[in-house]
Amino acid sequence: MSTDIEKFKAGSPMSSTLRMDRMPHIWCPGCGIGSEVNSFAEAVKRSGIDPKKVVVVSGIGCTGRVAGYVNFDSIHTTHGRAIPVATGIKLANPELTVVVFSGEGDLAGIGGNHLIHAARRNMDLVVICNNNFTYGMTGGQLTPTTPGSAMASTTPYGNYEYPFSLPFLMDACGATYIARWTSLHSRNVTQSIEEALLRKGFSFIEIISPCPTLYLRRNRLGDGVDQLQNYQDNSILKHGADTRETAIDYQGKIVVGKFVEKNKPTYLEASDKCSVKLVGDDYQLYGKTIPEREAEEKAEKERIAARRAAMQAEPEEAAAEPKKAAAPKAAVKKAPAKPAAASKTAKKAPAKAKPVKKAAVKAKPAKKAATKAVVKAPAKKAATKATVKKAAPKAAKTKVVAKAVKKAAPKATAKAKAAPKKTRK
Amino acid sequence: MKTKPSGVSGTGGSGGDVCSSERYPGATIVTADPKGVDAGPHFMDGDHAIAEGGLAAGCRFFAGYPITPSTEAAERFAERAPEVGAMFIQMEDELASIAALIGGAWGGQKCMTVTCGPGFSLMTENLGLACMTETPMVIANVQRGGPSTGLPTLTAQQDMMQARYGPHGDNMIIALCPDSPQECFDLTVEAFNLSEYYRVPVIILTDETVGHMHEKVVIPPADQIKILPRNNYSGPKESCRPYKFDSQGGHPMVRAGDGYNFHITGLTHNEKGYPVMTAEQNVKVVTHLMEKINGNADKIIRLEENEIDGADVVVVSYGITSRIAVKAIQDARKEGIKVGSLRLITIWPFCEKRIRKLAPKVKAFVVPEINYGQMVKEVERCAGGVKVISVNHCGGAVHDPDVILAAIRKANQ
Amino acid sequence: MFFNDIKQTRGEVHINATWCKGCAFCVQFCPTNVLEMSPEFNAKGYHPPYVKNPEACTDCKFCQLICPEFSIFVNRVEENNIGETNK
């Protein structure tokens, strides 16, 4: 069962913003990165920014491969150094819109020092952080945001470290735009990225996403789609929430929304102001005076506005170009309600309806329905118990899931239940 | 010591114009932008001269981090940046500094930084990225006593091998070694030309003594300073290739924002920049990265020779040690010993051919250097059995000329 | 006038079964349950979705946006204001 790839590529609206010649990509089935790249590509198109002026920098890791798949100027740097490289590009060519697209391990782990300083300086960058709570590329180790008690290959008995809350960290560092979504909220991600692309200053967008192959498997949380279902049930939309209340417990509530949006002079504006005071009005950076640069900027803003207006007023039947007429725009505003509404109807409808939709695939439904029912019940139980007892229900959950899914061999669960005297399983 | 004329436009070292089309085949050569050239004689230390050399060569982006004994260069650049219209940023650490240089280079600017031992160690990973992605930049390493924190305010030449073998994996850089503030200026200009042509990081390996030594520095007027401007690709989009694996220099860079949608990665890649992670592709990439420099060594290497013909003993030295050796060489000549001096201006690639040609004609080589014996190994490798006497030093001071003189006498037996 | 003349739209779904990795995002989160996992396999052994009831598609493009493999897109085929008439 295959499709004519060339015809699909020609028709696909993503072909202008993604390197279709490098697809299919390397990310695993059910991984959230693809959805984010999809939203990012849509956001660049909607923002009206000249695609020639967009530069994507990404570090090392699963999300680090994003630079290779987007059809813009892109640099795939060493682990953790995406932000300083992006700083270099922005300062060397201020008219560019520089986006850093990397994982939480790359940005907040090894690259943490650069993250906090770029935020402190209000460097004019858009930082999109794919937070899947694990170092996926290297086999699922814990990251600075892995929730407590979560399993990882380097915390085989449960993580006992205290994770970062990235919005809180970024707020403390002075970032001027902070938002968090999950990869399910792809419309909101698109809208947030669009806003970030069009504004000046340090924008940080954290996107919680599933890592089915490592984080979800190791913690018996089912597939990517189960985790997205979990996001739908557990995410609380709270624009402007206090970033101190944005910590994420293991499979707990996720506060999403746009938390911070304020204006502060960017690094470049401050540097220009200082230099003008020194050298006078004929101060030039790279041979262009400030009035010249401002004129160029204004001209570019008008071109952007013109492109956005053109997209708005486009007639409905425009062929490949996806419609951005008033309806979907309004839909965007309604969007958070829609998936939630859809899920409400799904929940109201007898649980049987969801798995039935998948009944056609004989192999899948048994597993999906079983894991979902199981995943939902204990998750709620685990979320409420904060104390040591938390380990007990998880062990019980492992036993129940194993029996229903018949995936884990009974021998393994028996061993997990008995306290692991040996260090190696 | 007669102060040397500026070597930028003159025939410094092994003859031939320093910035000529023989040395940079196919490159457009222009005169410097007067905005960055503070022409005239100065009384300046080596660090300041490095910063001035960068500005004269057209460097308009400096990302650095303070570290003794190189901070003065960053301070100078910061002072001069507003009037020259350059961008200076002090990053949070050396890792960020060199990462910003890589971004700056692909953003379209000539970039430089100045650091020292510990900072250079932090920079090595991204130095490897710069070699792999063929990113032009200049890094000045004002060496100080090591290892570790060592002797922060005292001189040494212990990072020679680190410059060459620092980053993991096979890669090749160019390293120059000034012996005076005047040459700090000259070699920084030359370093930018080499880095732009060969699209490789060029390292200026000076040391604390030269860095902090004030001497007369003559900055020639802008029209006498010849530089290679950044050569950005401007052809059709389909045939845009950030790379060309033909073991040659002179390929154009691609600038972000020009609409070529380039992709640059540290992964082994093809000429389009797309990752191709196979052993076969690595043969092409690594061979290109190595031969691009080694294959053109004779166009890159510059040496300064003094009475080498007919010499029994040749003193091979570089940097500040070469100026100390002058005293020992003069004394030895008074004693009737036929001594020649070979000063390495270009440290990497090493002048193998020259040493191999000299070896049969001399009794011995004497290699004084302020380390436990690093470049002497290179000389031994090429000396083909001829005696090589190492005059090593554990760092923190310059040699006592008499120690070198004793070595020359021993070499003469 | 119906919500400043919002029109009822209908879309046509195009699926690239070759790239699909059977993650079922589109099936699970399509608001009008247009898609269904097909029992057939693609070359890599995944079950791609198929359009079960095409007339239900309102061209909201959520499947296009959420698909991590960029393997599904929707074209607008028709737009009418039936909703307005039989209020």
Coordinates of N, CA and C in Angstrom, one line a residue, chain B residues 234-385:
Chain B
S234 N 27.5 33.7 -4.8 CA 26.4 34.5 -5.2 C 25.8 33.9 -6.5
G235 N 26.1 32.7 -6.8 CA 25.6 32.1 -8.0 C 24.2 31.6 -7.9
P236 N 23.8 30.8 -8.9 CA 22.4 30.2 -8.8 C 22.2 29.3 -7.6
K237 N 21.0 29.2 -7.1 CA 20.7 28.4 -5.9 C 21.0 26.9 -6.1
E238 N 20.6 26.4 -7.3 CA 20.7 24.9 -7.4 C 22.2 24.5 -7.3
S239 N 23.1 25.3 -7.9 CA 24.5 24.8 -7.9 C 25.2 25.3 -6.6
C240 N 24.5 25.8 -5.6 CA 25.2 26.2 -4.4 C 25.7 25.0 -3.6
R241 N 27.0 24.9 -3.4 CA 27.5 23.8 -2.6 C 28.4 24.5 -1.5
P242 N 28.0 24.4 -0.2 CA 28.9 25.0 0.8 C 30.3 24.3 0.8
Y243 N 30.4 23.1 0.2 CA 31.7 22.4 0.3 C 32.1 21.9 -1.1
K244 N 33.4 21.7 -1.2 CA 33.9 21.1 -2.4 C 35.1 20.3 -2.0
F245 N 35.0 19.0 -2.0 CA 36.1 18.1 -1.5 C 37.2 17.9 -2.5
D246 N 38.0 18.9 -2.8 CA 39.0 18.7 -3.8 C 40.4 19.0 -3.3
S247 N 40.5 19.0 -1.9 CA 41.8 19.3 -1.3 C 42.4 20.6 -1.6
Q248 N 41.6 21.5 -2.0 CA 42.1 22.9 -2.3 C 41.4 23.9 -1.5
G249 N 42.0 25.1 -1.4 CA 41.4 26.2 -0.8 C 40.6 27.1 -1.8
G250 N 40.2 28.2 -1.4 CA 39.7 29.2 -2.3 C 38.2 29.0 -2.6
H251 N 37.5 28.1 -1.9 CA 36.0 27.9 -2.2 C 35.3 29.0 -1.5
P252 N 34.2 29.5 -2.1 CA 33.4 30.6 -1.5 C 32.6 30.1 -0.3
M253 N 32.4 31.0 0.6 CA 31.5 30.8 1.8 C 30.1 31.0 1.3
V254 N 29.1 30.6 2.2 CA 27.7 30.9 1.9 C 27.3 31.7 3.1
R255 N 26.5 32.8 2.9 CA 26.1 33.7 4.0 C 24.6 33.4 4.3
A256 N 24.3 33.3 5.6 CA 22.9 33.2 6.0 C 22.1 34.4 5.6
G257 N 20.9 34.2 5.1 CA 20.1 35.3 4.7 C 20.2 35.6 3.2
D258 N 21.0 34.9 2.5 CA 21.1 35.2 1.0 C 20.2 34.3 0.3
G259 N 19.4 33.4 1.0 CA 18.4 32.6 0.3 C 18.9 31.3 -0.3
Y260 N 20.1 30.8 0.1 CA 20.6 29.6 -0.4 C 20.1 28.4 0.4
N261 N 19.4 28.7 1.6 CA 19.0 27.6 2.5 C 20.1 26.5 2.6
F262 N 21.2 27.0 3.1 CA 22.3 26.0 3.2 C 22.0 25.2 4.5
H263 N 22.7 24.0 4.6 CA 22.6 23.2 5.8 C 24.1 22.9 6.2
I264 N 24.5 23.3 7.4 CA 25.8 23.0 7.9 C 25.7 22.1 9.1
T265 N 26.5 21.0 9.1 CA 26.4 20.1 10.3 C 27.8 19.6 10.6
G266 N 28.0 19.3 11.8 CA 29.3 18.7 12.3 C 29.3 17.2 11.9
L267 N 28.2 16.6 11.5 CA 28.2 15.2 11.0 C 29.0 15.2 9.7
T268 N 29.5 14.0 9.5 CA 30.1 13.8 8.1 C 29.1 14.1 7.1
H269 N 29.4 14.9 6.1 CA 28.4 15.4 5.2 C 28.9 15.3 3.7
N270 N 28.0 15.5 2.8 CA 28.4 15.6 1.4 C 28.6 17.0 1.0
E271 N 28.8 17.3 -0.2 CA 29.1 18.7 -0.6 C 28.0 19.6 -0.4
K272 N 26.7 19.0 -0.4 CA 25.6 19.9 -0.2 C 25.4 20.2 1.3
G273 N 26.2 19.5 2.2 CA 26.1 19.8 3.6 C 25.2 18.8 4.3
Y274 N 24.5 17.9 3.5 CA 23.6 17.0 4.1 C 24.4 15.9 4.8
P275 N 23.9 15.4 6.0 CA 24.7 14.3 6.6 C 24.7 13.0 5.8
V276 N 25.9 12.5 5.7 CA 26.1 11.2 5.0 C 27.1 10.4 5.9
M277 N 26.5 9.6 6.8 CA 27.4 9.0 7.8 C 27.9 7.7 7.4
T278 N 28.8 7.7 6.4 CA 29.4 6.4 6.0 C 30.9 6.6 6.0
A279 N 31.6 5.4 6.1 CA 33.1 5.4 6.1 C 33.6 6.0 4.7
E280 N 32.9 5.7 3.6 CA 33.4 6.1 2.3 C 33.3 7.7 2.3
Q281 N 32.2 8.2 2.8 CA 32.1 9.7 2.8 C 33.2 10.3 3.7
N282 N 33.5 9.7 4.8 CA 34.5 10.2 5.7 C 35.9 10.3 5.0
V283 N 36.1 9.3 4.1 CA 37.4 9.3 3.4 C 37.5 10.6 2.6
K284 N 36.4 11.0 1.9 CA 36.4 12.2 1.1 C 36.6 13.4 2.0
V285 N 35.9 13.5 3.1 CA 35.9 14.7 4.0 C 37.2 14.8 4.6
V286 N 37.7 13.8 5.3 CA 38.9 13.9 6.1 C 40.1 14.2 5.2
T287 N 40.1 13.4 4.0 CA 41.3 13.7 3.1 C 41.3 15.1 2.7
H288 N 40.1 15.7 2.4 CA 40.0 17.1 2.0 C 40.5 18.0 3.1
L289 N 40.0 17.7 4.3 CA 40.4 18.6 5.4 C 41.9 18.6 5.7
M290 N 42.5 17.4 5.5 CA 43.9 17.3 5.8 C 44.7 17.9 4.6
E291 N 44.4 17.4 3.4 CA 45.2 17.8 2.2 C 45.0 19.3 1.8
K292 N 43.9 19.8 2.2 CA 43.6 21.2 1.9 C 44.8 22.1 2.4
I293 N 45.3 21.7 3.6 CA 46.4 22.4 4.2 C 47.7 21.8 3.9
N294 N 47.8 20.5 4.2 CA 49.2 19.8 4.0 C 49.6 19.9 2.5
G295 N 48.6 19.7 1.6 CA 48.9 19.7 0.2 C 49.4 21.1 -0.3
N296 N 49.0 22.1 0.4 CA 49.4 23.5 0.0 C 50.4 24.1 1.0
A297 N 51.1 23.2 1.7 CA 52.1 23.6 2.7 C 53.1 24.7 2.2
D298 N 53.6 24.4 1.0 CA 54.6 25.3 0.5 C 54.1 26.7 0.2
K299 N 52.8 26.8 -0.1 CA 52.2 28.2 -0.2 C 51.9 28.8 1.1
I300 N 51.8 27.9 2.2 CA 51.3 28.5 3.5 C 52.5 28.8 4.3
I301 N 53.6 27.9 4.3 CA 54.7 28.0 5.3 C 55.5 29.3 5.0
R302 N 55.8 30.0 6.0 CA 56.8 31.1 5.9 C 57.8 30.9 7.0
L303 N 59.1 31.0 6.7 CA 60.2 30.9 7.6 C 61.1 32.1 7.5
E304 N 61.9 32.3 8.6 CA 62.9 33.4 8.5 C 64.3 32.7 8.7
E305 N 65.1 32.8 7.7 CA 66.4 32.1 7.8 C 67.5 33.1 7.8
N306 N 68.6 32.8 8.6 CA 69.7 33.7 8.7 C 71.0 32.9 8.7
E307 N 71.8 33.1 7.6 CA 73.1 32.4 7.4 C 73.0 30.9 7.5
I308 N 72.0 30.4 6.9 CA 71.8 28.9 6.9 C 72.8 28.2 6.0
D309 N 73.2 28.9 4.9 CA 74.1 28.2 3.9 C 75.4 28.0 4.5
G310 N 75.9 26.8 4.5 CA 77.3 26.5 5.0 C 77.3 26.4 6.5
A311 N 76.1 26.4 7.2 CA 76.2 26.4 8.7 C 76.4 25.0 9.1
D312 N 77.1 24.8 10.2 CA 77.3 23.5 10.8 C 76.2 23.2 11.7
V313 N 75.7 24.2 12.4 CA 74.7 24.0 13.4 C 73.5 25.0 13.0
V314 N 72.3 24.5 13.1 CA 71.2 25.3 12.8 C 70.3 25.4 14.0
V315 N 70.0 26.6 14.5 CA 69.1 26.8 15.6 C 67.7 26.9 15.1
V316 N 66.8 26.0 15.4 CA 65.4 26.1 15.0 C 64.6 26.6 16.2
S317 N 64.0 27.8 16.0 CA 63.3 28.3 17.2 C 62.1 29.1 16.7
Y318 N 61.3 29.6 17.6 CA 60.0 30.3 17.2 C 59.6 31.2 18.3
G319 N 58.9 32.2 18.0 CA 58.3 33.1 19.0 C 59.4 33.8 19.8
I320 N 59.2 34.1 21.0 CA 60.1 34.9 21.9 C 61.4 34.2 22.0
T321 N 61.4 32.8 22.0 CA 62.7 32.1 22.2 C 63.7 32.5 21.0
S322 N 63.1 32.7 19.8 CA 64.0 33.0 18.7 C 64.8 34.3 18.9
R323 N 64.1 35.2 19.7 CA 64.9 36.5 19.9 C 65.9 36.3 21.0
I324 N 65.7 35.4 21.9 CA 66.7 35.1 23.0 C 67.9 34.4 22.3
A325 N 67.5 33.5 21.3 CA 68.6 32.7 20.7 C 69.5 33.6 19.9
V326 N 69.1 34.8 19.5 CA 69.9 35.7 18.7 C 71.2 36.0 19.4
K327 N 71.1 36.2 20.8 CA 72.3 36.5 21.6 C 73.2 35.3 21.6
A328 N 72.6 34.1 21.8 CA 73.5 32.9 21.8 C 74.2 32.7 20.5
I329 N 73.4 33.0 19.4 CA 74.0 32.7 18.0 C 75.1 33.7 17.8
Q330 N 74.9 35.0 18.2 CA 76.0 36.0 18.0 C 77.3 35.6 18.8
D331 N 77.1 35.2 20.0 CA 78.3 34.8 20.8 C 78.9 33.5 20.1
A332 N 78.1 32.6 19.7 CA 78.7 31.4 19.1 C 79.5 31.8 17.8
R333 N 79.0 32.7 17.1 CA 79.7 33.1 15.8 C 81.0 33.8 16.2
K334 N 81.0 34.5 17.3 CA 82.2 35.1 17.7 C 83.3 34.0 18.0
E335 N 82.8 32.9 18.5 CA 83.7 31.8 18.9 C 84.1 31.0 17.6
G336 N 83.6 31.5 16.4 CA 84.0 30.9 15.2 C 83.1 29.7 14.8
I337 N 82.0 29.5 15.5 CA 81.1 28.3 15.2 C 80.2 28.8 14.0
K338 N 80.1 28.0 13.0 CA 79.2 28.4 11.9 C 77.8 28.0 12.2
V339 N 77.0 29.0 12.7 CA 75.7 28.8 13.2 C 74.7 29.5 12.3
G340 N 73.6 28.8 11.9 CA 72.5 29.4 11.1 C 71.3 29.4 12.0
S341 N 70.4 30.3 11.7 CA 69.1 30.4 12.5 C 67.9 30.2 11.6
L342 N 67.0 29.3 12.0 CA 65.8 29.1 11.2 C 64.6 29.4 12.1
R343 N 63.9 30.5 11.8 CA 62.8 30.9 12.7 C 61.5 30.4 12.0
L344 N 60.7 29.7 12.8 CA 59.4 29.2 12.2 C 58.4 30.3 12.4
I345 N 57.9 30.9 11.3 CA 56.8 31.9 11.4 C 55.5 31.1 11.4
T346 N 55.5 30.1 10.4 CA 54.3 29.2 10.4 C 54.7 27.9 11.1
I347 N 54.0 27.7 12.2 CA 54.3 26.5 13.0 C 53.6 25.3 12.4
W348 N 52.3 25.4 12.2 CA 51.6 24.3 11.5 C 51.0 24.9 10.2
P349 N 51.1 24.1 9.1 CA 51.8 22.9 8.9 C 53.3 23.0 9.1
F350 N 54.0 22.0 9.6 CA 55.4 22.0 10.0 C 56.2 22.0 8.7
C351 N 57.4 22.7 8.7 CA 58.2 22.8 7.5 C 59.1 21.5 7.3
E352 N 58.4 20.4 7.1 CA 59.1 19.1 6.9 C 60.2 19.2 5.8
K353 N 59.7 19.7 4.7 CA 60.6 19.6 3.5 C 61.9 20.4 3.8
R354 N 61.7 21.6 4.4 CA 62.9 22.4 4.7 C 63.9 21.7 5.6
I355 N 63.4 21.1 6.6 CA 64.3 20.4 7.6 C 65.0 19.2 6.9
R356 N 64.2 18.5 6.1 CA 64.8 17.3 5.4 C 65.8 17.7 4.4
K357 N 65.7 18.9 3.8 CA 66.7 19.4 2.9 C 67.9 19.8 3.6
L358 N 67.7 20.4 4.8 CA 68.9 21.0 5.5 C 69.7 19.8 6.2
A359 N 68.9 18.8 6.6 CA 69.6 17.8 7.5 C 70.9 17.3 7.0
P360 N 71.0 16.8 5.7 CA 72.4 16.3 5.3 C 73.5 17.3 5.4
K361 N 73.1 18.6 5.3 CA 74.2 19.6 5.2 C 74.7 20.1 6.6
V362 N 74.0 19.7 7.7 CA 74.4 20.3 8.9 C 74.9 19.1 9.9
K363 N 75.6 19.5 10.9 CA 76.1 18.5 11.9 C 74.9 18.3 12.9
A364 N 74.2 19.4 13.3 CA 73.2 19.2 14.3 C 72.2 20.3 14.3
F365 N 71.0 20.0 14.8 CA 70.0 21.1 15.0 C 70.0 21.4 16.5
V366 N 69.7 22.6 16.9 CA 69.5 22.9 18.3 C 68.1 23.6 18.3
V367 N 67.3 23.0 19.2 CA 65.9 23.5 19.2 C 65.5 24.0 20.6
P368 N 65.7 25.3 20.9 CA 65.3 25.8 22.2 C 63.8 26.2 22.2
E369 N 63.1 25.8 23.2 CA 61.6 26.1 23.3 C 61.2 26.1 24.7
I370 N 60.2 26.9 25.1 CA 59.9 27.0 26.5 C 58.8 26.0 26.8
N371 N 59.2 24.7 26.6 CA 58.3 23.6 27.0 C 59.3 22.4 27.2
Y372 N 58.7 21.3 27.5 CA 59.5 20.1 27.9 C 60.0 19.4 26.6
G373 N 59.8 20.0 25.5 CA 60.2 19.3 24.2 C 59.0 19.0 23.4
Q374 N 58.5 19.9 22.5 CA 57.4 19.6 21.7 C 57.8 19.7 20.2
M375 N 58.1 20.9 19.8 CA 58.4 21.0 18.3 C 59.7 20.3 18.0
V376 N 60.5 20.0 19.0 CA 61.8 19.3 18.8 C 61.4 17.9 18.2
K377 N 60.3 17.4 18.6 CA 59.9 16.0 18.1 C 59.7 16.1 16.6
E378 N 59.1 17.2 16.2 CA 58.8 17.4 14.8 C 60.2 17.5 14.0
V379 N 61.1 18.2 14.6 CA 62.4 18.4 14.0 C 63.1 17.0 13.9
E380 N 63.1 16.3 15.0 CA 63.7 15.0 15.0 C 63.1 14.1 14.0
R381 N 61.8 14.2 13.8 CA 61.1 13.3 12.9 C 61.6 13.5 11.5
C382 N 62.0 14.8 11.2 CA 62.4 15.1 9.8 C 63.9 15.1 9.7
A383 N 64.7 15.0 10.8 CA 66.1 15.3 10.7 C 66.9 14.1 10.1
G384 N 66.2 12.9 10.0 CA 66.8 11.8 9.3 C 68.1 11.4 10.0
G385 N 68.1 11.3 11.4 CA 69.3 10.7 12.0 C 70.3 11.8 12.4

